[in-house]
Short mmCIF file of C-alpha atoms in Angstrom, two decimals:
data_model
loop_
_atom_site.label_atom_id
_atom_site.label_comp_id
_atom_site.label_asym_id
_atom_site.label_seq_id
_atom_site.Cartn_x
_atom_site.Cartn_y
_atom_site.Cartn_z
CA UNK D 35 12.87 -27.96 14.11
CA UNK D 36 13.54 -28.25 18.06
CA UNK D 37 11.48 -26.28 20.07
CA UNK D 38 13.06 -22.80 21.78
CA UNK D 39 13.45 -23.77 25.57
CA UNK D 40 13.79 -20.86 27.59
CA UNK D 41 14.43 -21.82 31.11
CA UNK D 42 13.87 -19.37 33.85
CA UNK D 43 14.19 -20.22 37.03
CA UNK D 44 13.89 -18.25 40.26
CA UNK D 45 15.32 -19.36 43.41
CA UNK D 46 12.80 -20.91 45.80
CA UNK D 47 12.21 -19.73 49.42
CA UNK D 48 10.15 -20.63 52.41
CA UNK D 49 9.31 -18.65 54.88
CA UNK D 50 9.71 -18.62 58.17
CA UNK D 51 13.65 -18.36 60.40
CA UNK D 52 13.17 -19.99 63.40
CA UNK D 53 11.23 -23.60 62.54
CA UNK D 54 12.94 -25.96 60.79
CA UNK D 55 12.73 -25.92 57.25
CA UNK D 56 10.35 -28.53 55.66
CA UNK D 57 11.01 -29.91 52.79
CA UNK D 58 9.60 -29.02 49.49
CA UNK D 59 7.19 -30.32 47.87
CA UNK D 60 5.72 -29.63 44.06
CA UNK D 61 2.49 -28.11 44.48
CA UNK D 62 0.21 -26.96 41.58
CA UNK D 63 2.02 -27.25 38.05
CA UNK D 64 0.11 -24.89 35.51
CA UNK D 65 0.48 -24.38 31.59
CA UNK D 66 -0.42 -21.42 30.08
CA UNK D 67 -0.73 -20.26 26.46
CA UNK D 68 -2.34 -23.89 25.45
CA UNK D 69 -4.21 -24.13 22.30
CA UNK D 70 -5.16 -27.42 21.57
CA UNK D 71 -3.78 -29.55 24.47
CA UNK D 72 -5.23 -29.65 28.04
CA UNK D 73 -3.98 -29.19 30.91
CA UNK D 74 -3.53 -32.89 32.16
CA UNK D 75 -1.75 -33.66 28.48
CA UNK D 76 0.62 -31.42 29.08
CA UNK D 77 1.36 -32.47 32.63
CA UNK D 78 1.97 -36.01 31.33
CA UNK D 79 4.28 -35.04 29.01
CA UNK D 80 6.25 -33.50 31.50
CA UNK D 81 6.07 -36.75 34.16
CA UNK D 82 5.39 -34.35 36.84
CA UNK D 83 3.14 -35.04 39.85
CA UNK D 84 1.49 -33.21 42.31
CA UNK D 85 2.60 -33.98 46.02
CA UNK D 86 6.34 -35.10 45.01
CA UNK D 87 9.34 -33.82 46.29
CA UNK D 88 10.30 -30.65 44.86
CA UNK D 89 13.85 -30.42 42.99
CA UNK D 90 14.89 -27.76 40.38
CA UNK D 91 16.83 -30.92 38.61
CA UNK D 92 13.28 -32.31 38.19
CA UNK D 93 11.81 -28.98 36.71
CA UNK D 94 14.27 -28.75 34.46
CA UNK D 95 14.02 -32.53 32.75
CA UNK D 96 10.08 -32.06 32.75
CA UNK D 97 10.65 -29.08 30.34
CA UNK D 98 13.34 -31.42 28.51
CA UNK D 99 10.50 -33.32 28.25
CA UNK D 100 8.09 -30.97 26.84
CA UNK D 101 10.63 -29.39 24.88
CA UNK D 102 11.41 -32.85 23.21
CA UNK D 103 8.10 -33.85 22.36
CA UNK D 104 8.10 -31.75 19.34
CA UNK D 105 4.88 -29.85 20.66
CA UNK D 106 6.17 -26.65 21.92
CA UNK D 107 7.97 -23.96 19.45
CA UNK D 108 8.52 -21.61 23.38
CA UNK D 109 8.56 -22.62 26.20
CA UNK D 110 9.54 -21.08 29.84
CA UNK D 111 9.18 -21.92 33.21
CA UNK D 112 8.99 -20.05 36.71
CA UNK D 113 8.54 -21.27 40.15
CA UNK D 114 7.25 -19.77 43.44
CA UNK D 115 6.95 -21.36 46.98
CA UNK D 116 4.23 -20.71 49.36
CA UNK D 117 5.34 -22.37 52.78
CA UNK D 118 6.76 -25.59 51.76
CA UNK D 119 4.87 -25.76 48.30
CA UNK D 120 6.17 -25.09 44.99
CA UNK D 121 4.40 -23.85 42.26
CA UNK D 122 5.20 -24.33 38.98
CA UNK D 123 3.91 -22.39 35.80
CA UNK D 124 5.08 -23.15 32.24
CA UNK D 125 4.49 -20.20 29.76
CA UNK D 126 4.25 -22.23 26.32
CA UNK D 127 3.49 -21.92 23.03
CA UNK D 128 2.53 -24.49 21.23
CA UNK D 129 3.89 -25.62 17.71
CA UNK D 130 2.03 -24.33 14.76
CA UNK D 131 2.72 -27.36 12.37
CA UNK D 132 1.30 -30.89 13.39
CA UNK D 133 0.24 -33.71 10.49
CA UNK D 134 -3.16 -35.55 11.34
CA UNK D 135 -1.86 -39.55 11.73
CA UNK D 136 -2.42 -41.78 9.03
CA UNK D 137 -2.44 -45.26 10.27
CA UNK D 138 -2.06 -47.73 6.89
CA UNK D 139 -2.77 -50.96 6.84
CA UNK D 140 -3.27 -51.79 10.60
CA UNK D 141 -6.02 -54.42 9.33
CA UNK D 142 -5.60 -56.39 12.84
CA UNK D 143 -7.21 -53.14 14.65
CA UNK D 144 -10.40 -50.17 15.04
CA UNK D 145 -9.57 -47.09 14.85
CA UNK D 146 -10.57 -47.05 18.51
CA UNK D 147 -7.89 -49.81 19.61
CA UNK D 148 -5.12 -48.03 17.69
CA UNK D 149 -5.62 -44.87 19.36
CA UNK D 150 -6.48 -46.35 22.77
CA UNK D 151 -3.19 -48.33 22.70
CA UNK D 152 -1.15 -45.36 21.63
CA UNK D 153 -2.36 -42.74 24.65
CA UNK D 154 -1.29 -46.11 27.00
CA UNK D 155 1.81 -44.71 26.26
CA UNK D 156 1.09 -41.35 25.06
CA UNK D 157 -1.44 -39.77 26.77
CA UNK D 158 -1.72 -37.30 25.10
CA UNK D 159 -2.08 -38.25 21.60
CA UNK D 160 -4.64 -36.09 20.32
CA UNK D 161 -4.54 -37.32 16.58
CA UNK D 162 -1.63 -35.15 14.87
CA UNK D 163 1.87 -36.17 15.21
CA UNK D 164 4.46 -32.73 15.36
CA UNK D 165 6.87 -32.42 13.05
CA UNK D 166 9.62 -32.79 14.91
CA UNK D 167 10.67 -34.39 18.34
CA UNK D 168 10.39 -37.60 20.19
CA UNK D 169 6.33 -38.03 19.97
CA UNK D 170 6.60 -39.83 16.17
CA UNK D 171 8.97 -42.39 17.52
CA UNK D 172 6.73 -42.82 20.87
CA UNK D 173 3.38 -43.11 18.75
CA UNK D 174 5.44 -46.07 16.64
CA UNK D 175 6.60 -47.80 19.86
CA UNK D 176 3.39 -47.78 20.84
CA UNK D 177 2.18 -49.66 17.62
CA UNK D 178 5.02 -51.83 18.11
CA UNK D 179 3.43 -53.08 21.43
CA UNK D 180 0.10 -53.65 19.86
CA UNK D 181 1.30 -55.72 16.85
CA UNK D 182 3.74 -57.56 19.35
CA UNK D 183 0.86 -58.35 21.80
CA UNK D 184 -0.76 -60.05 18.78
CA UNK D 185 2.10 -61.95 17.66
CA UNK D 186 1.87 -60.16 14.78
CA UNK D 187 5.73 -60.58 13.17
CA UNK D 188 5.71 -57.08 11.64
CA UNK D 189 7.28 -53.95 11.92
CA UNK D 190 6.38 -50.28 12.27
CA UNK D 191 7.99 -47.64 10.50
CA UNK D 192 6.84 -43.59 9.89
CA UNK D 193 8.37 -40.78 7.82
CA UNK D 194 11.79 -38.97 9.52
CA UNK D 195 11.84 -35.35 10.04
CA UNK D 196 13.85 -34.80 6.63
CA UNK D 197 10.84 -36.47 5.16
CA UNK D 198 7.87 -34.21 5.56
CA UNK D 199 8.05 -31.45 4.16
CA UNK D 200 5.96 -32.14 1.02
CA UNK D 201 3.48 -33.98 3.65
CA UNK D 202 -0.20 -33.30 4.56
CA UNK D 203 -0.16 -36.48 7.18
CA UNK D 204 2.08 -38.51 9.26
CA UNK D 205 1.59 -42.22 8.37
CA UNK D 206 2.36 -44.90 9.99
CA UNK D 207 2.57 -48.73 8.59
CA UNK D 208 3.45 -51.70 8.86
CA UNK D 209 6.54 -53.51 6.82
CA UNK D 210 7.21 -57.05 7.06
CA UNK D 211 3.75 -58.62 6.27
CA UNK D 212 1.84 -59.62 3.30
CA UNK D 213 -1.48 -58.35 2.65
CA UNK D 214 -2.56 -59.32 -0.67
CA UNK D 215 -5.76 -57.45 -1.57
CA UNK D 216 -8.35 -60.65 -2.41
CA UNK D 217 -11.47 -59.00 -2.99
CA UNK D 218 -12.92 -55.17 -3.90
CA UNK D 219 -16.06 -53.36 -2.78
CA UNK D 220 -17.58 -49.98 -3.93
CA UNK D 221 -20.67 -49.55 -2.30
CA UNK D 222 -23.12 -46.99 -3.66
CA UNK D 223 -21.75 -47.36 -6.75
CA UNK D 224 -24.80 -47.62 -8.86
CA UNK D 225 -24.36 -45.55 -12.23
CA UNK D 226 -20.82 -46.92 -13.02
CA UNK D 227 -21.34 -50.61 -12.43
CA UNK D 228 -19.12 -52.50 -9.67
CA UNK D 229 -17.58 -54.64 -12.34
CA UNK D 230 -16.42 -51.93 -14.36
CA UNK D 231 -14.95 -50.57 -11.08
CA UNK D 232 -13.08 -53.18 -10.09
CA UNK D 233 -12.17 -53.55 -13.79
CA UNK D 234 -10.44 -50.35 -13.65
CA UNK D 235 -9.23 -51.08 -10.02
CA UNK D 236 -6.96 -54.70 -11.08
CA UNK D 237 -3.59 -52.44 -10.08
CA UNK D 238 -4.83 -52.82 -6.29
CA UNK D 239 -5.06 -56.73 -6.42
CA UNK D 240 -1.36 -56.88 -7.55
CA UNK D 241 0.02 -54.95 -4.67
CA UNK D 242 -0.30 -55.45 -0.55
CA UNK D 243 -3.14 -52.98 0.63
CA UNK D 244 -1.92 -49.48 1.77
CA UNK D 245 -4.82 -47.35 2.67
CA UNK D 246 -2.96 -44.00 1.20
CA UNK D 247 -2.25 -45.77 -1.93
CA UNK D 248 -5.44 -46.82 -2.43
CA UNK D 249 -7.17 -43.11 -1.70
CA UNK D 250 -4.49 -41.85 -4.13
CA UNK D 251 -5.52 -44.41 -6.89
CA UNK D 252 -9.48 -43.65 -6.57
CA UNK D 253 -8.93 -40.19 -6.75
CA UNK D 254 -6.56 -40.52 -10.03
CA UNK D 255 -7.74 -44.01 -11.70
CA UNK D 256 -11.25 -43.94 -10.79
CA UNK D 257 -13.03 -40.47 -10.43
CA UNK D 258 -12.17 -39.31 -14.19
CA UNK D 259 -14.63 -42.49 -14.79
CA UNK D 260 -17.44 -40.35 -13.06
CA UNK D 261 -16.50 -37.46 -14.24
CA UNK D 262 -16.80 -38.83 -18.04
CA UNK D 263 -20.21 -39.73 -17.36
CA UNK D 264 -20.95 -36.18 -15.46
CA UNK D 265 -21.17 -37.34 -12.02
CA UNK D 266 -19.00 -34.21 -11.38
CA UNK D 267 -19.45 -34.17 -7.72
CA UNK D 268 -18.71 -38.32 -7.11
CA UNK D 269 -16.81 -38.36 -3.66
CA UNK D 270 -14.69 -41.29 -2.49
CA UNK D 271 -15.12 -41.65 0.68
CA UNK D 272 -11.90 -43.36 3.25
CA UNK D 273 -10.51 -47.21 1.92
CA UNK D 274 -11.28 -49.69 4.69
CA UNK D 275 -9.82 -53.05 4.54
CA UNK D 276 -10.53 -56.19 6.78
CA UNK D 277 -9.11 -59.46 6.56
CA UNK D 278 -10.86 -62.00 4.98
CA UNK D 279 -12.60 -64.68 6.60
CA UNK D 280 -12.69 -67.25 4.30
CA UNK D 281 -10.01 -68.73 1.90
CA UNK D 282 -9.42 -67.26 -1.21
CA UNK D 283 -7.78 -69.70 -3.92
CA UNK D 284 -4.35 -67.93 -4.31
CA UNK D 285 -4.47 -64.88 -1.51
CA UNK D 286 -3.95 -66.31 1.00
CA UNK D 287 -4.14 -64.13 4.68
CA UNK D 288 -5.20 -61.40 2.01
CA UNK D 289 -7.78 -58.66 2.93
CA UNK D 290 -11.23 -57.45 1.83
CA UNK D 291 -10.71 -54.00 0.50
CA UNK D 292 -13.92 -51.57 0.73
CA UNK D 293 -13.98 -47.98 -1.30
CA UNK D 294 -17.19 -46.40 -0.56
CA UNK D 295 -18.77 -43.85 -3.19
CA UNK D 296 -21.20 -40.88 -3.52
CA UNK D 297 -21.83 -40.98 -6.96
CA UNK D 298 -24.08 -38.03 -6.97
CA UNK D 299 -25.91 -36.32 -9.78
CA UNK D 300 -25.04 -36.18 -13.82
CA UNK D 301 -24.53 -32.92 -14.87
CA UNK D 302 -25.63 -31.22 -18.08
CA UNK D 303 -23.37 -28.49 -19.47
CA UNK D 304 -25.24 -25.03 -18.88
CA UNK D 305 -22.44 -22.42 -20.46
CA UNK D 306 -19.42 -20.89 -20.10
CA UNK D 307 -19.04 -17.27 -18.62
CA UNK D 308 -15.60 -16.12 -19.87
CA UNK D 309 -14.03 -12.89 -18.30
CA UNK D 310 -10.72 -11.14 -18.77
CA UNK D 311 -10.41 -12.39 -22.59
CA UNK D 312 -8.96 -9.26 -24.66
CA UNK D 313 -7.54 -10.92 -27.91
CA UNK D 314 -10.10 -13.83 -28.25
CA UNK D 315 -14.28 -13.49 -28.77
CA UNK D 316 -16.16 -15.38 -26.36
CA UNK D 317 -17.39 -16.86 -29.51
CA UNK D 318 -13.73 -18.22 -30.23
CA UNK D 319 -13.24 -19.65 -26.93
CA UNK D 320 -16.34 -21.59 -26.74
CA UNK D 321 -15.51 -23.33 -30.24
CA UNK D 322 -12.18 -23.92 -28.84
CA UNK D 323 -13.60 -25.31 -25.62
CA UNK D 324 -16.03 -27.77 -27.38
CA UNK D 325 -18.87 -27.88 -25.28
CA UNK D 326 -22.85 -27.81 -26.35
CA UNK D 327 -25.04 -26.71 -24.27
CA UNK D 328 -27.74 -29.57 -22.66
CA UNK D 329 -24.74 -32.11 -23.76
CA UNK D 330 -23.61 -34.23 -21.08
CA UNK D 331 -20.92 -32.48 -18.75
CA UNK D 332 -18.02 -34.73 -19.48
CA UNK D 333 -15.34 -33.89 -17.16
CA UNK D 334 -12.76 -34.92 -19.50
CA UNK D 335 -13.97 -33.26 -22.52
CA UNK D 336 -13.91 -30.06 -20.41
CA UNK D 337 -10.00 -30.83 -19.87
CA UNK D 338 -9.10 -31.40 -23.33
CA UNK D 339 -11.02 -28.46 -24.43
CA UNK D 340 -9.53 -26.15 -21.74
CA UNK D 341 -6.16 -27.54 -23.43
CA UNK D 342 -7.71 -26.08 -26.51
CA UNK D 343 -8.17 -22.59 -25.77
CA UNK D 344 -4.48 -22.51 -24.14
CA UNK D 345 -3.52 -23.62 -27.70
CA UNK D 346 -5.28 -21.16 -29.36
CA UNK D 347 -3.74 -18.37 -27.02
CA UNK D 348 -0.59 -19.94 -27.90
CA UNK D 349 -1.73 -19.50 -31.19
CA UNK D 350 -1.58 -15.84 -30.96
CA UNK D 351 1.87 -15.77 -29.09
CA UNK D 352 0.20 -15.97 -25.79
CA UNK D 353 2.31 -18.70 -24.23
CA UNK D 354 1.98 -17.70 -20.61
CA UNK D 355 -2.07 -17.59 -20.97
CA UNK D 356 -3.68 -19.14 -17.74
CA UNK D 357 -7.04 -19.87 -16.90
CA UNK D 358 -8.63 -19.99 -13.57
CA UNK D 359 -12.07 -22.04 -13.22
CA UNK D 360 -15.13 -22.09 -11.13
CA UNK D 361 -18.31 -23.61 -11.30
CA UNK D 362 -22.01 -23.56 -9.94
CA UNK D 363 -24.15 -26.26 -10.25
CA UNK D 364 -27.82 -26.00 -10.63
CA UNK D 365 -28.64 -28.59 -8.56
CA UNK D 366 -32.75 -28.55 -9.72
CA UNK D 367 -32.04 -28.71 -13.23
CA UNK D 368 -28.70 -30.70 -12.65
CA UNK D 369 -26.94 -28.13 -14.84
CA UNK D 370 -23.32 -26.64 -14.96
CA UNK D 371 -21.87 -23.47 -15.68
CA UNK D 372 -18.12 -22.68 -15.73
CA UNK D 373 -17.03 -19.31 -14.91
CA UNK D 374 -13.71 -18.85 -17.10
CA UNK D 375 -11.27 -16.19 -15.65
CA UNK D 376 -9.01 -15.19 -18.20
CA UNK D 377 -5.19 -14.08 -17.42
CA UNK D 378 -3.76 -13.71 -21.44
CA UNK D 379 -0.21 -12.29 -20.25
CA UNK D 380 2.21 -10.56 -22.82
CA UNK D 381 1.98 -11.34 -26.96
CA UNK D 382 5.38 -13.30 -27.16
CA UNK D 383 7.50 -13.05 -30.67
CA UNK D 384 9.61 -15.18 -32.50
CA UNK D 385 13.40 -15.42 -31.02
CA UNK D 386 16.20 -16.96 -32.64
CA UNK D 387 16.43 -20.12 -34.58
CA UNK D 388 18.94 -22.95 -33.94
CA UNK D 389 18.87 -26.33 -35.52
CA UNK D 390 20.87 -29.78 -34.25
CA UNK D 391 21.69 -33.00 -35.65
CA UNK D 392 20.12 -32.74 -39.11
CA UNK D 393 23.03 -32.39 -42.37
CA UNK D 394 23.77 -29.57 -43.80
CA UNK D 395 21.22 -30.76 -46.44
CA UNK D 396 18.43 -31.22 -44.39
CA UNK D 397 19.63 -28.07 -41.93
CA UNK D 398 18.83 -25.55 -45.05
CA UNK D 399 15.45 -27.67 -46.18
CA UNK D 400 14.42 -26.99 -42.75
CA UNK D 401 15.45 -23.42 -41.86
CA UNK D 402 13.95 -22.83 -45.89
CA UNK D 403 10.75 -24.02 -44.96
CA UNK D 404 10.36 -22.67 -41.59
CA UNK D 405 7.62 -20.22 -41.47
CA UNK D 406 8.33 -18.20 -38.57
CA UNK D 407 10.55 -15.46 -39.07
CA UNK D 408 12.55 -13.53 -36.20
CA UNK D 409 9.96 -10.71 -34.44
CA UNK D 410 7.23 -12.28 -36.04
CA UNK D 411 4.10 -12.87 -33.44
CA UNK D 412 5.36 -16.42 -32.19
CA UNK D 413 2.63 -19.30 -33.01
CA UNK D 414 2.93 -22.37 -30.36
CA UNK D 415 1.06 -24.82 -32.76
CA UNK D 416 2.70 -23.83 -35.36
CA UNK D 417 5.63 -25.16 -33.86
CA UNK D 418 4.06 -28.12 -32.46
CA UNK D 419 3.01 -29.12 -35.72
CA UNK D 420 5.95 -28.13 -37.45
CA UNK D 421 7.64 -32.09 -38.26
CA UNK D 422 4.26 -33.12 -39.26
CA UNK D 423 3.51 -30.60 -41.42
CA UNK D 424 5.93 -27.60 -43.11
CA UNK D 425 9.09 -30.20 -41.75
CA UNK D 426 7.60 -33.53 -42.53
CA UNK D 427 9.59 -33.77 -46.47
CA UNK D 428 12.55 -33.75 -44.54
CA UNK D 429 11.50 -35.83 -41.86
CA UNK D 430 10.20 -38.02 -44.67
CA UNK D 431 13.57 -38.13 -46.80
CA UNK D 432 15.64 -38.88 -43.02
CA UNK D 433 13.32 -41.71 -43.04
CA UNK D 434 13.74 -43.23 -45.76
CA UNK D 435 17.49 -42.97 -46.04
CA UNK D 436 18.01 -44.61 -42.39
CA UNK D 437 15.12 -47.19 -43.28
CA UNK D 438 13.99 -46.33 -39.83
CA UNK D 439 11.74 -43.39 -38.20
CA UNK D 440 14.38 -40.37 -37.30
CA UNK D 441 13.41 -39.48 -33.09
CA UNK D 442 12.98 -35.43 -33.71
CA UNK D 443 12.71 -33.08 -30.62
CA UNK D 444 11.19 -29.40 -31.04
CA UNK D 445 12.11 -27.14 -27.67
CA UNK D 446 10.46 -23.69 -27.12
CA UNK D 447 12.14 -21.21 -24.42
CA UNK D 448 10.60 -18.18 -23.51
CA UNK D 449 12.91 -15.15 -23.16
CA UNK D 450 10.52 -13.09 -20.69
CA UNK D 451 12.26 -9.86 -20.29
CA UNK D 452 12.71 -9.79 -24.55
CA UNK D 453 9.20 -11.40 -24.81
CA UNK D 454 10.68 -14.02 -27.54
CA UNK D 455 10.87 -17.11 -27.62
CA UNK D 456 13.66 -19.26 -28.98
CA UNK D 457 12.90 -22.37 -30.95
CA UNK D 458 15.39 -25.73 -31.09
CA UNK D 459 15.13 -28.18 -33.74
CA UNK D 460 16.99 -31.40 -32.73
CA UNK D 461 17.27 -34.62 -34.41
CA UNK D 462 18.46 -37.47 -32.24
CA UNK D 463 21.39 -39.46 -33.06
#
C-alpha cells in the first residue's frame, strides 16, 4: 500500500523591506517521528542538500521521494525561513511492515559486498525491504550492477507487491545461471553420520542451489532424522554455498553447499502431564500416546501417538478435540516432559446417512451393516475403518465382480450448530 502523503506547505518569507531580497537557500532539513532510520537515511532518500537553492517544487518531489520509497505510511512537511534560510521539517511515520532481505544464491559475493554495493545506490538500506514502493526495485538494480560488473550473464528478480503477503522475507535471486550443487557439508554433525545426511539430502544435488530452498528442506527432510533419534533440540543453522574450486566430473561451475548443525543432546522421555481431559483418564491417554518412560524421546513416535489420542477422542464423538503442547527439558538428566493441554470440544452424534455409486444390491448390504445409527454418539474410527472392516464383504464382492480393486471414498462433515455429523459413502466409477 502507498504511503499517505500529506503535504503542508506554508508560504515562505524573509524579512526585511528595504534590502534586496536574497535568495533562498535550504537550510536545516529535519525528520521527526523516525524509528528505525536516521536522520542522514532519510535525507538521502529525499536527494535534498543543505546549502542549495531553496524551491517549494523541490520540497515537494523530495517528499515524492520519501513517499515512494515504500518507507513512510504519513508523512507531512512544513517550512519556515529565517533571513534567507529555509528550514525544512518532515513529520513522518514510518511503515510498520518491512521483510528482512533474503539474498539467494549470490555465490559470486559476502554478505558484506552485497550490502555494500546496494547502499552505493541505496543508502539507506538497512536490511528489510518495505512492502511496497520503489526501494525493492532499487535494491535489485543495485544487484544488477554488481552481477554486471562481474560479467556475470544473470538476472535479478524479487517478489511483486501482490506477492507477499504470505511472506516472512523479501528474497532476491538470481535467474539465468546454473548452479548445480556438486558437493554437501554438515559440519557438527556427529550422532547422525554425514553420509546418512547427505543420503537423505540427494534432492539438493538434482536442483541449482537456492539458499531458501535448502533451509526449507533441512528443516522438513532432515530434522525429523534428529528428532527420531531424540536430538529434540538439533538446530540448522543458515545454508552457505561457495563455488567450487576444483572440477567436479559432471557439475561443472557447480557450488559447494555447507548446512551447519547443532545436534545437541538425546532426550529420554520423562512423562506426560495432561490437563483439561474430562472424558478420557490420564491413564487412557498415555496408552494412546505410546510412550515409556526412560525410552528414547523419539520425536516421531510422539507425533503418531499424539495422532492417537485425537483418534481416540474421535472415538468418543469428539471430532473437534485439540491439543496444545509444551515441553521442559531436564537438561542434567537429559529428560523430557510434555505438558498436554487438553481442549475436548462438544460430543458430536451421528447425522444422516447417504450412500453413492454402489447398486442397489450393494447400497442395502452397506446401509444393513452400518453400525452407526442416526443420534447415536458418532465414532470417527469407526468410520475410518468402516471398508476394511463392517463394509469390506461388499467391498470384497465389488472386487471380485470387476476383477479389479473398487476406489471407495468415506467423507465425514460436521454439522456444528446440530453437533452431527453426516457420513458419505462413495464408490468411484
Amino acid at each position: 500500500m502507498a504511503a499517505l502523503l500529506l503535504s503542508l506547505s506554508f508560504s515562505v518569507r524573509t524579512s526585511g523591506q528595504q534590502a534586496p531580497a536574497k535568495a533562498l537557500q535550504l537550510g536545516q532539513v529535519e525528520f521527526m517521528g523516525l524509528r528505525r532510520l536516521t536522520q542522514e537515511q532519510a535525507l538521502a532518500i529525499s536527494g535534498l542538500q543543505t546549502g542549495d537553492p531553496f524551491n517549494e517544487a523541490a520540497v515537494d518531489d523530495a517528499a515524492r521521494k520519501l513517499n515512494d520509497s515504500g518507507l513512510f505510511a504519513r508523512l507531512a512537511y512544513r517550512v519556515k525561513s529565517t533571513g534567507n534560510l529555509v528550514q525544512v521539517t518532515f513529520q513522518v511515520e514510518e511503515a510498520d511492515r518491512a521483510l528482512p532481505a533474503v539474498f539467494d544464491n549470490f555465490v559470486w559475493f559476502t554478505e558484506e559486498e552485497l550490502v555494500s554495493g546496494i547502499r552505493r545506490e541505496v543508502p539507506f538500506f538497512i536490511g528489510t525491504v518495505p512492502q511496497s514502493g520503489s526501494t525493492a526495485d532499487a535494491i535489485a538494480s543495485a544487484l544488477q550492477k554488481l552481477l554486471d560488473e562481474k560479467k556475470i550473464a544473470g538476472r535479478i528478480e524479487h517478489l511483486s507487491e501482490d506477492d507477499l503477503s504470505h511472506h516472512l522475507s523479501y528474497v532476491f535471486s538470481v535467474k539465468g545461471v546454473d548452479l548445480p550443487v556438486c558437493s554437501l557439508h554438515f559440519p557438527g554433525a556427529a550422532g547422525v553420520p554425514e553420509d546418512e545426511l547427505r543420503k537423505a539430502s540427494k534432492q539438493l544435488t538434482e536442483r541449482d542451489y537456492s539458499k531458501t530452498s535448502t533451509a526449507a528442506f533441512a528443516s522438513i527432510a532432515l530434522m525429523p532424522i534428529y528428532r527420531h533419534v531424540g536430538r529434540l533440540r538439533a538446530q540448522f543453522s543458515e545454508p552457505s554455498a561457495t563455488l567450487e574450486t576444483t572440477a567436479t566430473p559432471g557439475c561443472k561451475g557447480g557450488v559447494s553447499l555447507t548446512i551447519p548443525i547443532a545436534e545437541g543432546e538425546v532426550y529420554s522421555w520423562q512423562k506426560a502431564d495432561w490437563t483439561g481431559n474430562q472424558s478420557l483418564p490420564a491413564a487412557e491417554l498415555d496408552a494412546a500416546l505410546g510412550m515409556k518412560a526412560g525410552e528414547v524421546a523419539d520425536g516421531l513416535k510422539i507425533d503418531k501417538g499424539l495422532k492417537g489420542v485425537a483418534k481416540a477422542y474421535g472415538h468418543l464423538g469428539y471430532i473437534s478435540a485439540r491439543i496444545k503442547q509444551s515441553t521442559t527439558f531436564d537438561e542434567a538428566e537429559h529428560r523430557v516432559a510434555f505438558k498436554l493441554e487438553v481442549t475436548e470440544g462438544p460430543q458430536y452424534r451421528m447425522g444422516e446417512l447417504t450412500i453413492k455409486g454402489f447398486s442397489p444390491d450393494a447400497t442395502a448390504a452397506l446401509r444393513e451393516k452400518w453400525g452407526l445409527k442416526t443420534g447415536d454418539v458418532f465414532d470417527a474410527r469407526y468410520v475410518e475403518d468402516f471398508f476394511q472392516e463392517a463394509g469390506h464383504s461388499v467391498v470384497q464382492k465389488i472386487f471380485e465382480d470387476r476383477h479389479a480393486p473398487p476406489r471407495t471414498r468415506t467423507e465425514s462433515k460436521a454439522n456444528l450448530p446440530m453437533l452431527k455429523v453426516d457420513v458419505t459413502l462413495e464408490l468411484a466409477k
